[in-house]
Coordinates of C-alpha atoms in Angstrom, one line a residue:
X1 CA 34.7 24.4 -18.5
X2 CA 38.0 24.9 -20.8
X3 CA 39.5 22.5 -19.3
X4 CA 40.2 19.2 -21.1
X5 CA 38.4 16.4 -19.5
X6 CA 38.5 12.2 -19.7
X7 CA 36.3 11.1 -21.9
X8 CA 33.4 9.9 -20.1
X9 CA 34.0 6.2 -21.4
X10 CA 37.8 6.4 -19.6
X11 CA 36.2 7.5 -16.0
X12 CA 33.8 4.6 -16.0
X13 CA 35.9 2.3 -17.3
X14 CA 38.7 3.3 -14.8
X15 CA 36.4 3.8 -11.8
X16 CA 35.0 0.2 -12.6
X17 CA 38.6 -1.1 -12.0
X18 CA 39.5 1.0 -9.3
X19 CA 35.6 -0.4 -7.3
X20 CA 37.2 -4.2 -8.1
X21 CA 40.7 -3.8 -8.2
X22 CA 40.3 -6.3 -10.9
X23 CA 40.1 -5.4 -14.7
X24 CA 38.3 -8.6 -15.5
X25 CA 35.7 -8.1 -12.9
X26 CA 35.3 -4.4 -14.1
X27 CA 34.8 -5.7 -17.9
X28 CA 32.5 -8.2 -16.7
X29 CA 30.0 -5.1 -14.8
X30 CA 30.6 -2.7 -17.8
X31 CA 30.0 -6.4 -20.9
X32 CA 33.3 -5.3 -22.1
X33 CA 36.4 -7.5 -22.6
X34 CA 39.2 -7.3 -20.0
X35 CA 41.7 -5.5 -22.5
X36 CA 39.3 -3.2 -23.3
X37 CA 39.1 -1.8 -19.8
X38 CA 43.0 -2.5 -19.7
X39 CA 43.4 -0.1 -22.9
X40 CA 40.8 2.6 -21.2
X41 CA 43.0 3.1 -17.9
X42 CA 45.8 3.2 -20.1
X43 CA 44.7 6.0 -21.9
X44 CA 43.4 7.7 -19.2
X45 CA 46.6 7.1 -17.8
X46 CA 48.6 9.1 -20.5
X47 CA 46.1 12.3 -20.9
X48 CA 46.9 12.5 -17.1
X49 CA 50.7 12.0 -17.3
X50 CA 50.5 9.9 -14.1
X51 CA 50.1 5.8 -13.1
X52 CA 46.5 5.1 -11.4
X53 CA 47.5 1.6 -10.8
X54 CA 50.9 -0.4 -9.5
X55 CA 50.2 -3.5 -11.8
X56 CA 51.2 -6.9 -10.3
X57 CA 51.1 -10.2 -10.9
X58 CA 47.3 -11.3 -10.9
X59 CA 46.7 -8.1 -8.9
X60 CA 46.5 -4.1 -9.4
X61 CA 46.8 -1.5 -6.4
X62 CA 45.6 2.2 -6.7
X63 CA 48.6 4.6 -6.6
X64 CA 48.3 8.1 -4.7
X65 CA 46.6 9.9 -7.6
X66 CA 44.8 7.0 -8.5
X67 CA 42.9 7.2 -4.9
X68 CA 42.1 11.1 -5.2
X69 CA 40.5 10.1 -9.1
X70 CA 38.6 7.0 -7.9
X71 CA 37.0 9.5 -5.3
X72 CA 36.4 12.1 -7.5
X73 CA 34.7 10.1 -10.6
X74 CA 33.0 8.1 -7.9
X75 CA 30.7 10.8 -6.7
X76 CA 30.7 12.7 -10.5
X77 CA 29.4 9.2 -11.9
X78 CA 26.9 8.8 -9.2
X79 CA 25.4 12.3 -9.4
X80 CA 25.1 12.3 -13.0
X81 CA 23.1 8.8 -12.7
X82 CA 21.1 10.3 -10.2
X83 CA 20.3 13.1 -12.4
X84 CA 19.4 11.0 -14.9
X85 CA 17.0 8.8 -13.1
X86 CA 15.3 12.4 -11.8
X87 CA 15.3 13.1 -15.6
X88 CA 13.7 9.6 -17.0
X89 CA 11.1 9.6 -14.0
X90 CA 10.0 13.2 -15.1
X91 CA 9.1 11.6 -18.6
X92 CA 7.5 8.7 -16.6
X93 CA 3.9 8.5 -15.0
X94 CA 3.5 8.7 -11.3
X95 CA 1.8 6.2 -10.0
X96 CA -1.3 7.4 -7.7
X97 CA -0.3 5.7 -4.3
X98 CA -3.6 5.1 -2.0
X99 CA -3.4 4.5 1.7
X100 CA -6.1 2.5 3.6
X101 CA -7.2 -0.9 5.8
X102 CA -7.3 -4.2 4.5
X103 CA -10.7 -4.1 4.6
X104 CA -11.6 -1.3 3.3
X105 CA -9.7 -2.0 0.6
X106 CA -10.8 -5.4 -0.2
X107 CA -14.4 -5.0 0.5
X108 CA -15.0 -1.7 -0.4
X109 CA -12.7 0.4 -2.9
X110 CA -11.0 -2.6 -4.9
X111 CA -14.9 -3.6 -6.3
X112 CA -15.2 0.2 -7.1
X113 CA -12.0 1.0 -8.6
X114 CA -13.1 -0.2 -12.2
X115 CA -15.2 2.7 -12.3
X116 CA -12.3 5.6 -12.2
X117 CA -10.0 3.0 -14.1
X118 CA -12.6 3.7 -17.2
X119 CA -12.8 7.6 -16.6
X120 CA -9.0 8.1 -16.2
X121 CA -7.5 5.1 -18.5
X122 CA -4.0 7.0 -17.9
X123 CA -3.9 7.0 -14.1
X124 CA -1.6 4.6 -12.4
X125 CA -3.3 3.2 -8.8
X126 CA -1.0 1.7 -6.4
X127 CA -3.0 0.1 -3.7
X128 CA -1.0 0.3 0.3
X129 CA -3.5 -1.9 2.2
X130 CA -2.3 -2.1 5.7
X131 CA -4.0 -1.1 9.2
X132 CA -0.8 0.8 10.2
X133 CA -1.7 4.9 9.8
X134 CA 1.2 6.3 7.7
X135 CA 2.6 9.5 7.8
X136 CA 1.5 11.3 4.3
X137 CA 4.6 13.1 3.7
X138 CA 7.1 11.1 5.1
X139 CA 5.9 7.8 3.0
X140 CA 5.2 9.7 0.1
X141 CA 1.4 8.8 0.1
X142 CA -0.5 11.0 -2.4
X143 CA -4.2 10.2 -0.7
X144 CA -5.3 8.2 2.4
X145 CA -8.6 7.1 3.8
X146 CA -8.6 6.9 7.5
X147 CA -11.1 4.9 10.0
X148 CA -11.2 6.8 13.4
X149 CA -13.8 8.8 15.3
X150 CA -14.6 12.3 14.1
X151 CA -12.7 13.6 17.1
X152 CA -9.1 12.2 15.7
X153 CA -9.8 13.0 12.1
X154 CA -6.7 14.7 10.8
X155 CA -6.6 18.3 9.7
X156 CA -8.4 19.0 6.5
X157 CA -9.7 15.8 6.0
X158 CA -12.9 15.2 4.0
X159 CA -15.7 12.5 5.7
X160 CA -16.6 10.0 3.2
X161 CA -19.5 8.2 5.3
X162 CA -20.4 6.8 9.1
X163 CA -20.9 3.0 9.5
X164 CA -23.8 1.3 11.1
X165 CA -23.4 -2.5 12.4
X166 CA -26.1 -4.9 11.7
X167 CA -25.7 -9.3 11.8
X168 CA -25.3 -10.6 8.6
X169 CA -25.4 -14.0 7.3
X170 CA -25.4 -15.8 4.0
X171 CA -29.3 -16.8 3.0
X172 CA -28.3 -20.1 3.2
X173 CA -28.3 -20.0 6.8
X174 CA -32.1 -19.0 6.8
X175 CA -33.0 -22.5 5.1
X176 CA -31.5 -24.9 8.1
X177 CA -33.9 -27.1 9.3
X178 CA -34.2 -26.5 13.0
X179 CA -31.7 -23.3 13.5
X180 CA -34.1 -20.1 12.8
X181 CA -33.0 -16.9 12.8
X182 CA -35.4 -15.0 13.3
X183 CA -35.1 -12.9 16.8
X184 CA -31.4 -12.3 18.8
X185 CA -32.1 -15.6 21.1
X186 CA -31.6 -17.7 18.1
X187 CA -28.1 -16.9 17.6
X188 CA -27.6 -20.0 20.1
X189 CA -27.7 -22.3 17.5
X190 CA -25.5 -20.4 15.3
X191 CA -21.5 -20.2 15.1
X192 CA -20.4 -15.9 15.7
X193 CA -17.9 -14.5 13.6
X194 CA -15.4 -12.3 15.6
X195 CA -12.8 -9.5 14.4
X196 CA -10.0 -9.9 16.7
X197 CA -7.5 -6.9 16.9
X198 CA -5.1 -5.3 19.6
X199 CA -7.3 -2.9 20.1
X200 CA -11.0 -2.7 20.0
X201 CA -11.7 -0.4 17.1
X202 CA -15.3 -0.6 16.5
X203 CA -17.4 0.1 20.2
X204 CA -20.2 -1.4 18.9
X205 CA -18.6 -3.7 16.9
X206 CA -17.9 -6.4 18.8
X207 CA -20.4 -9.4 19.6
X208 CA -20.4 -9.0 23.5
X209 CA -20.9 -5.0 23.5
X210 CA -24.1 -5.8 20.8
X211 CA -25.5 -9.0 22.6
X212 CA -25.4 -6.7 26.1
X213 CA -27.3 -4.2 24.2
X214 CA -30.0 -6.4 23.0
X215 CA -30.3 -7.5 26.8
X216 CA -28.5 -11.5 25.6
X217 CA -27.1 -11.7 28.6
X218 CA -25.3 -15.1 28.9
X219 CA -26.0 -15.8 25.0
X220 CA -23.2 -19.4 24.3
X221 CA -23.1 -19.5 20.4
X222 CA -23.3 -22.7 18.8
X223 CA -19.4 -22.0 18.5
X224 CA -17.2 -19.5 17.2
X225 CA -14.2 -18.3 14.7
X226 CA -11.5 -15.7 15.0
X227 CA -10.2 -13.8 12.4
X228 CA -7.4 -10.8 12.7
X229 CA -8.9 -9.3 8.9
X230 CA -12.6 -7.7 8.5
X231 CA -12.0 -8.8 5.1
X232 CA -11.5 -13.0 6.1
X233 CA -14.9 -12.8 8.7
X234 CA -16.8 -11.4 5.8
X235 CA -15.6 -13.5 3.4
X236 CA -16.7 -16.5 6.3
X237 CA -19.9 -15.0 6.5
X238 CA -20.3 -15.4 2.4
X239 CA -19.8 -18.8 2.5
X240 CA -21.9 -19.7 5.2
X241 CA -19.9 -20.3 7.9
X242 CA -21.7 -18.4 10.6
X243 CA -23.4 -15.0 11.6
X244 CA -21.2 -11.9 11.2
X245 CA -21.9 -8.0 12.2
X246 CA -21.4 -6.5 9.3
X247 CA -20.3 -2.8 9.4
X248 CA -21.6 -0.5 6.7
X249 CA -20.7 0.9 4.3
X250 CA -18.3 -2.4 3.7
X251 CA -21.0 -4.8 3.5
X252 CA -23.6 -2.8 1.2
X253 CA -22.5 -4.5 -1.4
X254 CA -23.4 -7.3 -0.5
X255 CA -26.6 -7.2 1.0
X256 CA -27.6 -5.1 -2.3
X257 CA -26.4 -8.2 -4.7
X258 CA -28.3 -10.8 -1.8
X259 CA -24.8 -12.2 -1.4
X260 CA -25.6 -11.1 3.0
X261 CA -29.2 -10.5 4.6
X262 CA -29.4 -8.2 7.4
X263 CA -30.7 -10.2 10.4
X264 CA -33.3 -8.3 13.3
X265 CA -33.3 -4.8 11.8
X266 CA -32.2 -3.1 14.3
X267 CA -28.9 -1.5 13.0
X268 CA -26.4 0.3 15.7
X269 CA -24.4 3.4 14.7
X270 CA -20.9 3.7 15.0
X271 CA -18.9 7.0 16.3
X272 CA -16.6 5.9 13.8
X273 CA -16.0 6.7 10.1
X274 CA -14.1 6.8 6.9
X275 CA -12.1 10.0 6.1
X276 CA -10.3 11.2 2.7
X277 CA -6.6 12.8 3.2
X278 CA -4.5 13.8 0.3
X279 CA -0.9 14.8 1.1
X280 CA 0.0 18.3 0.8
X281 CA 2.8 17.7 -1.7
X282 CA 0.6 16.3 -4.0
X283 CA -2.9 18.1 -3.4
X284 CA -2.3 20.0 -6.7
X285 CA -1.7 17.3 -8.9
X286 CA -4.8 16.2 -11.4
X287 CA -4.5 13.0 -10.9
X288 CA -5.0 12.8 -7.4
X289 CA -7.4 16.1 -8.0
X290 CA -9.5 13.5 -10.1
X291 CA -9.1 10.8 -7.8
X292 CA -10.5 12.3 -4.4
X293 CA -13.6 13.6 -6.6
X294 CA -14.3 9.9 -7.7
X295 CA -14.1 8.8 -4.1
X296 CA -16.6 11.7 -2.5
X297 CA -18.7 11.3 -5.4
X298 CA -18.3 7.3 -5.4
X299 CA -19.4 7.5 -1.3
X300 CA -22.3 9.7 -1.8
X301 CA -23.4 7.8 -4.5
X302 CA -22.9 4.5 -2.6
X303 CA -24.9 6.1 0.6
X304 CA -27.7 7.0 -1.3
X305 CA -28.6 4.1 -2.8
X306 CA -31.3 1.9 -1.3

Protein backbone atom coordinates (compact mmCIF):
# COMPACT_ATOMS: atom_id res chain seq x y z
CA UNK A 1 0.00 0.00 0.00
CA UNK A 2 3.44 2.13 -0.07
CA UNK A 3 3.65 1.94 -3.19
CA UNK A 4 3.13 4.98 -5.53
CA UNK A 5 0.13 4.54 -7.62
CA UNK A 6 -1.43 6.45 -11.03
CA UNK A 7 -3.69 8.74 -10.12
CA UNK A 8 -6.99 7.37 -10.62
CA UNK A 9 -7.85 10.10 -13.32
CA UNK A 10 -4.46 8.71 -15.47
CA UNK A 11 -5.84 4.83 -15.42
CA UNK A 12 -9.23 5.85 -16.72
CA UNK A 13 -8.14 8.24 -18.96
CA UNK A 14 -5.46 5.75 -20.35
CA UNK A 15 -7.61 2.66 -20.18
CA UNK A 16 -10.33 4.68 -22.17
CA UNK A 17 -7.64 5.02 -25.04
CA UNK A 18 -6.26 1.75 -24.81
CA UNK A 19 -10.56 0.23 -25.10
CA UNK A 20 -10.57 2.65 -28.51
CA UNK A 21 -7.28 2.86 -29.57
CA UNK A 22 -8.39 6.32 -30.39
CA UNK A 23 -7.73 9.35 -28.03
CA UNK A 24 -10.61 11.26 -29.54
CA UNK A 25 -13.05 8.48 -29.11
CA UNK A 26 -11.74 8.01 -25.40
CA UNK A 27 -12.40 11.94 -24.75
CA UNK A 28 -15.63 11.67 -26.31
CA UNK A 29 -16.79 8.49 -23.55
CA UNK A 30 -14.93 10.26 -20.56
CA UNK A 31 -16.70 14.60 -22.10
CA UNK A 32 -13.09 15.48 -22.08
CA UNK A 33 -11.18 17.10 -24.98
CA UNK A 34 -8.80 14.90 -26.99
CA UNK A 35 -5.59 16.64 -25.53
CA UNK A 36 -6.72 16.17 -22.35
CA UNK A 37 -6.64 12.45 -22.62
CA UNK A 38 -3.45 12.96 -24.78
CA UNK A 39 -1.73 14.89 -21.68
CA UNK A 40 -3.12 12.02 -19.13
CA UNK A 41 -1.34 8.96 -21.05
CA UNK A 42 1.46 11.11 -21.16
CA UNK A 43 1.84 11.50 -17.72
CA UNK A 44 1.10 8.30 -16.96
CA UNK A 45 3.57 7.51 -19.30
CA UNK A 46 6.44 9.34 -17.41
CA UNK A 47 5.54 8.14 -13.60
CA UNK A 48 6.04 4.71 -15.33
CA UNK A 49 9.26 5.44 -17.23
CA UNK A 50 7.87 3.35 -20.16
CA UNK A 51 5.74 4.12 -23.72
CA UNK A 52 1.96 2.53 -23.53
CA UNK A 53 1.39 3.57 -26.97
CA UNK A 54 3.46 3.51 -30.60
CA UNK A 55 1.81 6.79 -31.87
CA UNK A 56 1.23 6.92 -35.67
CA UNK A 57 -0.18 8.77 -38.04
CA UNK A 58 -4.11 8.98 -37.36
CA UNK A 59 -3.58 5.78 -35.34
CA UNK A 60 -2.03 4.60 -31.78
CA UNK A 61 -0.93 0.79 -31.03
CA UNK A 62 -0.57 -0.58 -27.44
CA UNK A 63 3.22 -1.38 -26.75
CA UNK A 64 4.10 -4.57 -24.57
CA UNK A 65 3.65 -2.86 -21.15
CA UNK A 66 0.89 -0.99 -22.41
CA UNK A 67 -1.04 -4.48 -22.94
CA UNK A 68 -0.17 -5.91 -19.32
CA UNK A 69 -1.61 -2.09 -17.90
CA UNK A 70 -4.69 -2.09 -20.09
CA UNK A 71 -5.42 -5.63 -18.48
CA UNK A 72 -4.70 -4.72 -15.19
CA UNK A 73 -6.71 -1.22 -14.89
CA UNK A 74 -9.33 -2.97 -16.85
CA UNK A 75 -10.47 -5.40 -14.27
CA UNK A 76 -9.25 -2.76 -11.13
CA UNK A 77 -11.74 -0.12 -12.86
CA UNK A 78 -14.40 -2.61 -13.22
CA UNK A 79 -14.32 -3.98 -9.65
CA UNK A 80 -14.26 -0.73 -8.08
CA UNK A 81 -17.51 0.23 -10.26
CA UNK A 82 -18.97 -2.81 -9.15
CA UNK A 83 -18.33 -2.04 -5.75
CA UNK A 84 -19.75 1.01 -6.02
CA UNK A 85 -23.00 0.14 -7.49
CA UNK A 86 -23.23 -2.72 -4.48
CA UNK A 87 -22.55 0.43 -2.34
CA UNK A 88 -25.27 3.08 -3.89
CA UNK A 89 -27.89 0.10 -4.03
CA UNK A 90 -27.29 -0.50 -0.21
CA UNK A 91 -28.44 3.24 0.26
CA UNK A 92 -31.30 2.54 -2.17
CA UNK A 93 -34.77 0.88 -1.49
CA UNK A 94 -35.44 -2.65 -2.74
CA UNK A 95 -38.19 -2.91 -4.58
CA UNK A 96 -40.69 -5.76 -3.28
CA UNK A 97 -40.85 -8.06 -6.45
CA UNK A 98 -44.37 -10.13 -6.43
CA UNK A 99 -44.79 -13.22 -8.55
CA UNK A 100 -48.27 -14.29 -9.86
CA UNK A 101 -50.92 -15.04 -13.07
CA UNK A 102 -52.17 -12.44 -15.16
CA UNK A 103 -55.26 -12.88 -13.72
CA UNK A 104 -54.81 -12.95 -10.50
CA UNK A 105 -53.06 -10.07 -10.78
CA UNK A 106 -55.41 -7.98 -12.77
CA UNK A 107 -58.58 -9.16 -11.21
CA UNK A 108 -57.65 -9.77 -7.88
CA UNK A 109 -54.44 -8.10 -6.11
CA UNK A 110 -53.92 -4.98 -8.43
CA UNK A 111 -57.73 -3.56 -7.09
CA UNK A 112 -56.33 -4.47 -3.55
CA UNK A 113 -52.95 -3.19 -3.58
CA UNK A 114 -54.02 0.48 -2.66
CA UNK A 115 -54.75 -0.78 0.64
CA UNK A 116 -50.97 -1.85 1.70
CA UNK A 117 -49.71 1.19 -0.53
CA UNK A 118 -51.51 3.49 2.36
CA UNK A 119 -50.09 1.25 5.38
CA UNK A 120 -46.50 1.07 4.04
CA UNK A 121 -46.20 4.45 1.87
CA UNK A 122 -42.31 3.43 1.69
CA UNK A 123 -42.56 0.00 0.15
CA UNK A 124 -41.69 -0.39 -3.44
CA UNK A 125 -44.11 -3.21 -5.40
CA UNK A 126 -42.88 -4.58 -8.53
CA UNK A 127 -45.68 -6.52 -10.07
CA UNK A 128 -44.22 -10.08 -12.39
CA UNK A 129 -47.63 -11.03 -13.96
CA UNK A 130 -46.98 -14.04 -16.04
CA UNK A 131 -48.44 -17.75 -15.89
CA UNK A 132 -44.87 -19.22 -16.15
CA UNK A 133 -43.95 -20.62 -12.27
CA UNK A 134 -40.49 -19.08 -11.50
CA UNK A 135 -37.95 -20.32 -9.47
CA UNK A 136 -37.81 -17.97 -6.16
CA UNK A 137 -34.28 -17.93 -5.74
CA UNK A 138 -32.94 -18.19 -9.05
CA UNK A 139 -35.16 -15.03 -10.29
CA UNK A 140 -34.75 -13.18 -7.29
CA UNK A 141 -38.49 -13.09 -6.46
CA UNK A 142 -39.09 -11.94 -2.86
CA UNK A 143 -42.93 -13.43 -2.67
CA UNK A 144 -45.06 -15.55 -5.06
CA UNK A 145 -48.68 -16.62 -5.19
CA UNK A 146 -49.14 -19.86 -6.84
CA UNK A 147 -52.47 -21.60 -8.43
CA UNK A 148 -52.13 -25.39 -8.23
CA UNK A 149 -53.90 -28.24 -6.30
CA UNK A 150 -53.04 -28.61 -2.70
CA UNK A 151 -51.12 -31.79 -3.59
CA UNK A 152 -48.29 -29.62 -5.63
CA UNK A 153 -48.23 -26.65 -3.27
CA UNK A 154 -44.54 -26.00 -2.63
CA UNK A 155 -42.88 -26.52 0.71
CA UNK A 156 -43.81 -23.97 3.35
CA UNK A 157 -46.34 -22.34 1.42
CA UNK A 158 -49.29 -20.50 3.13
CA UNK A 159 -53.06 -21.19 1.39
CA UNK A 160 -54.69 -17.99 0.79
CA UNK A 161 -58.24 -19.40 -0.37
CA UNK A 162 -60.06 -22.26 -2.64
CA UNK A 163 -62.12 -21.13 -5.67
CA UNK A 164 -65.57 -22.19 -6.50
CA UNK A 165 -66.86 -21.69 -10.28
CA UNK A 166 -70.22 -20.33 -10.85
CA UNK A 167 -71.75 -18.55 -14.58
CA UNK A 168 -71.62 -15.04 -14.54
CA UNK A 169 -72.93 -12.51 -16.68
CA UNK A 170 -73.28 -8.75 -16.87
CA UNK A 171 -77.17 -7.73 -15.62
CA UNK A 172 -77.60 -6.50 -18.78
CA UNK A 173 -77.93 -9.82 -20.20
CA UNK A 174 -81.01 -10.55 -17.74
CA UNK A 175 -83.07 -7.61 -19.54
CA UNK A 176 -83.03 -9.18 -23.32
CA UNK A 177 -86.24 -9.59 -24.61
CA UNK A 178 -86.61 -13.22 -25.53
CA UNK A 179 -83.15 -14.73 -24.20
CA UNK A 180 -83.86 -15.67 -20.31
CA UNK A 181 -81.58 -16.87 -18.09
CA UNK A 182 -83.07 -18.32 -15.85
CA UNK A 183 -82.26 -22.36 -15.68
CA UNK A 184 -78.85 -24.04 -17.57
CA UNK A 185 -81.11 -24.92 -20.88
CA UNK A 186 -81.14 -21.23 -21.57
CA UNK A 187 -77.66 -20.88 -22.13
CA UNK A 188 -78.74 -21.74 -25.95
CA UNK A 189 -79.47 -18.52 -26.69
CA UNK A 190 -76.46 -17.05 -25.13
CA UNK A 191 -72.74 -16.67 -26.54
CA UNK A 192 -70.05 -18.83 -23.79
CA UNK A 193 -67.02 -17.33 -22.82
CA UNK A 194 -64.00 -19.87 -22.87
CA UNK A 195 -60.38 -19.74 -21.28
CA UNK A 196 -58.30 -21.39 -23.60
CA UNK A 197 -54.83 -22.57 -22.33
CA UNK A 198 -52.27 -25.56 -23.20
CA UNK A 199 -53.33 -27.20 -20.47
CA UNK A 200 -56.61 -27.42 -18.72
CA UNK A 201 -55.96 -25.85 -15.37
CA UNK A 202 -59.28 -25.52 -13.83
CA UNK A 203 -61.24 -29.32 -13.92
CA UNK A 204 -64.22 -27.76 -13.41
CA UNK A 205 -63.55 -24.88 -15.14
CA UNK A 206 -64.18 -25.40 -18.37
CA UNK A 207 -67.74 -25.16 -20.12
CA UNK A 208 -67.99 -28.79 -21.36
CA UNK A 209 -66.81 -30.49 -17.88
CA UNK A 210 -69.79 -27.98 -16.16
CA UNK A 211 -72.57 -28.39 -18.87
CA UNK A 212 -71.91 -32.55 -18.43
CA UNK A 213 -72.38 -32.04 -14.85
CA UNK A 214 -75.60 -30.22 -15.10
CA UNK A 215 -76.71 -33.27 -17.41
CA UNK A 216 -76.56 -30.34 -20.87
CA UNK A 217 -75.75 -32.89 -22.92
CA UNK A 218 -75.53 -31.54 -26.48
CA UNK A 219 -76.05 -27.81 -25.21
CA UNK A 220 -74.91 -25.43 -28.93
CA UNK A 221 -74.47 -21.92 -27.48
CA UNK A 222 -75.77 -19.09 -29.38
CA UNK A 223 -71.98 -18.85 -30.32
CA UNK A 224 -68.79 -18.49 -28.69
CA UNK A 225 -65.33 -16.41 -27.91
CA UNK A 226 -61.84 -17.59 -27.00
CA UNK A 227 -59.58 -15.96 -24.99
CA UNK A 228 -55.83 -17.17 -23.81
CA UNK A 229 -56.22 -14.53 -20.44
CA UNK A 230 -58.90 -15.10 -17.46
CA UNK A 231 -58.46 -11.50 -17.16
CA UNK A 232 -59.77 -10.67 -21.24
CA UNK A 233 -63.08 -13.39 -20.67
CA UNK A 234 -63.90 -11.43 -17.56
CA UNK A 235 -63.42 -8.26 -18.83
CA UNK A 236 -65.99 -9.79 -21.99
CA UNK A 237 -68.27 -10.85 -19.54
CA UNK A 238 -68.33 -7.05 -17.96
CA UNK A 239 -69.36 -5.72 -20.97
CA UNK A 240 -71.91 -7.93 -21.88
CA UNK A 241 -70.58 -9.94 -24.37
CA UNK A 242 -71.70 -13.35 -23.18
CA UNK A 243 -71.95 -15.82 -20.17
CA UNK A 244 -68.64 -16.49 -18.34
CA UNK A 245 -67.82 -19.13 -15.36
CA UNK A 246 -66.44 -17.05 -13.04
CA UNK A 247 -63.89 -18.58 -10.66
CA UNK A 248 -63.89 -17.23 -7.08
CA UNK A 249 -62.25 -15.52 -5.37
CA UNK A 250 -61.34 -13.46 -8.82
CA UNK A 251 -64.76 -12.49 -9.58
CA UNK A 252 -66.08 -11.41 -5.86
CA UNK A 253 -65.42 -8.28 -6.64
CA UNK A 254 -67.51 -8.02 -8.92
CA UNK A 255 -70.54 -9.72 -8.12
CA UNK A 256 -70.26 -7.69 -4.63
CA UNK A 257 -70.15 -4.13 -6.70
CA UNK A 258 -73.25 -5.79 -9.14
CA UNK A 259 -70.76 -5.26 -11.94
CA UNK A 260 -71.46 -9.77 -12.50
CA UNK A 261 -74.61 -11.79 -11.24
CA UNK A 262 -74.19 -15.35 -10.37
CA UNK A 263 -76.48 -17.26 -12.73
CA UNK A 264 -78.36 -20.92 -11.31
CA UNK A 265 -76.81 -21.02 -7.81
CA UNK A 266 -75.28 -23.90 -7.89
CA UNK A 267 -71.55 -23.17 -7.43
CA UNK A 268 -68.82 -26.09 -8.10
CA UNK A 269 -65.60 -26.36 -6.03
CA UNK A 270 -62.35 -26.40 -7.37
CA UNK A 271 -59.39 -28.80 -6.07
CA UNK A 272 -57.48 -25.88 -6.93
CA UNK A 273 -56.17 -22.78 -5.00
CA UNK A 274 -54.05 -19.77 -4.34
CA UNK A 275 -50.88 -20.22 -2.33
CA UNK A 276 -48.38 -17.44 -0.68
CA UNK A 277 -44.45 -18.31 -1.08
CA UNK A 278 -41.77 -15.92 0.01
CA UNK A 279 -38.23 -16.73 -0.95
CA UNK A 280 -35.95 -17.81 1.59
CA UNK A 281 -33.45 -15.13 0.94
CA UNK A 282 -35.75 -12.61 1.66
CA UNK A 283 -38.26 -14.21 4.34
CA UNK A 284 -36.56 -11.92 7.04
CA UNK A 285 -36.92 -8.74 5.46
CA UNK A 286 -39.89 -6.29 6.90
CA UNK A 287 -40.98 -5.43 3.99
CA UNK A 288 -41.89 -8.56 2.58
CA UNK A 289 -42.66 -9.56 6.50
CA UNK A 290 -45.41 -6.81 6.08
CA UNK A 291 -46.35 -7.72 2.73
CA UNK A 292 -47.35 -11.50 3.25
CA UNK A 293 -49.41 -10.32 6.45
CA UNK A 294 -51.51 -7.81 4.21
CA UNK A 295 -52.09 -10.59 1.73
CA UNK A 296 -53.29 -13.49 4.51
CA UNK A 297 -55.13 -10.90 6.26
CA UNK A 298 -56.43 -9.25 2.86
CA UNK A 299 -57.80 -13.04 1.75
CA UNK A 300 -59.42 -13.75 4.95
CA UNK A 301 -60.86 -10.60 4.97
CA UNK A 302 -62.03 -10.95 1.28
CA UNK A 303 -63.47 -14.67 2.17
CA UNK A 304 -65.43 -13.59 4.78
CA UNK A 305 -67.32 -11.04 3.43
CA UNK A 306 -70.76 -11.75 2.20
Amino acid sequence: MNRSLPSLDLLRGFEAAARHLSFTRAAAELFLTQSAVSRQVQALEEQLGVALFERRHRAIRLTEAGQQLQRAAGDALRLIGDAADRIRAQGTPQALTVSCSIGFASLWLVPRLADFRAQHPEVEIRIDANNRLLDLEREHVEVAVRYCPAALAPAGAAKLFGEEVVPVCSPALLDLPGKPLVEPADLRHHVLLHYQMAEKVWPTGAWPVWLETMQQHGLQAAGSLQFNQYDQLIHAALEGQGVALGVSPLVRRHLRQGRLVALFEKRFASPRGYYLLTGRFAAERPDVQAFAAWLRATAERDGAEP
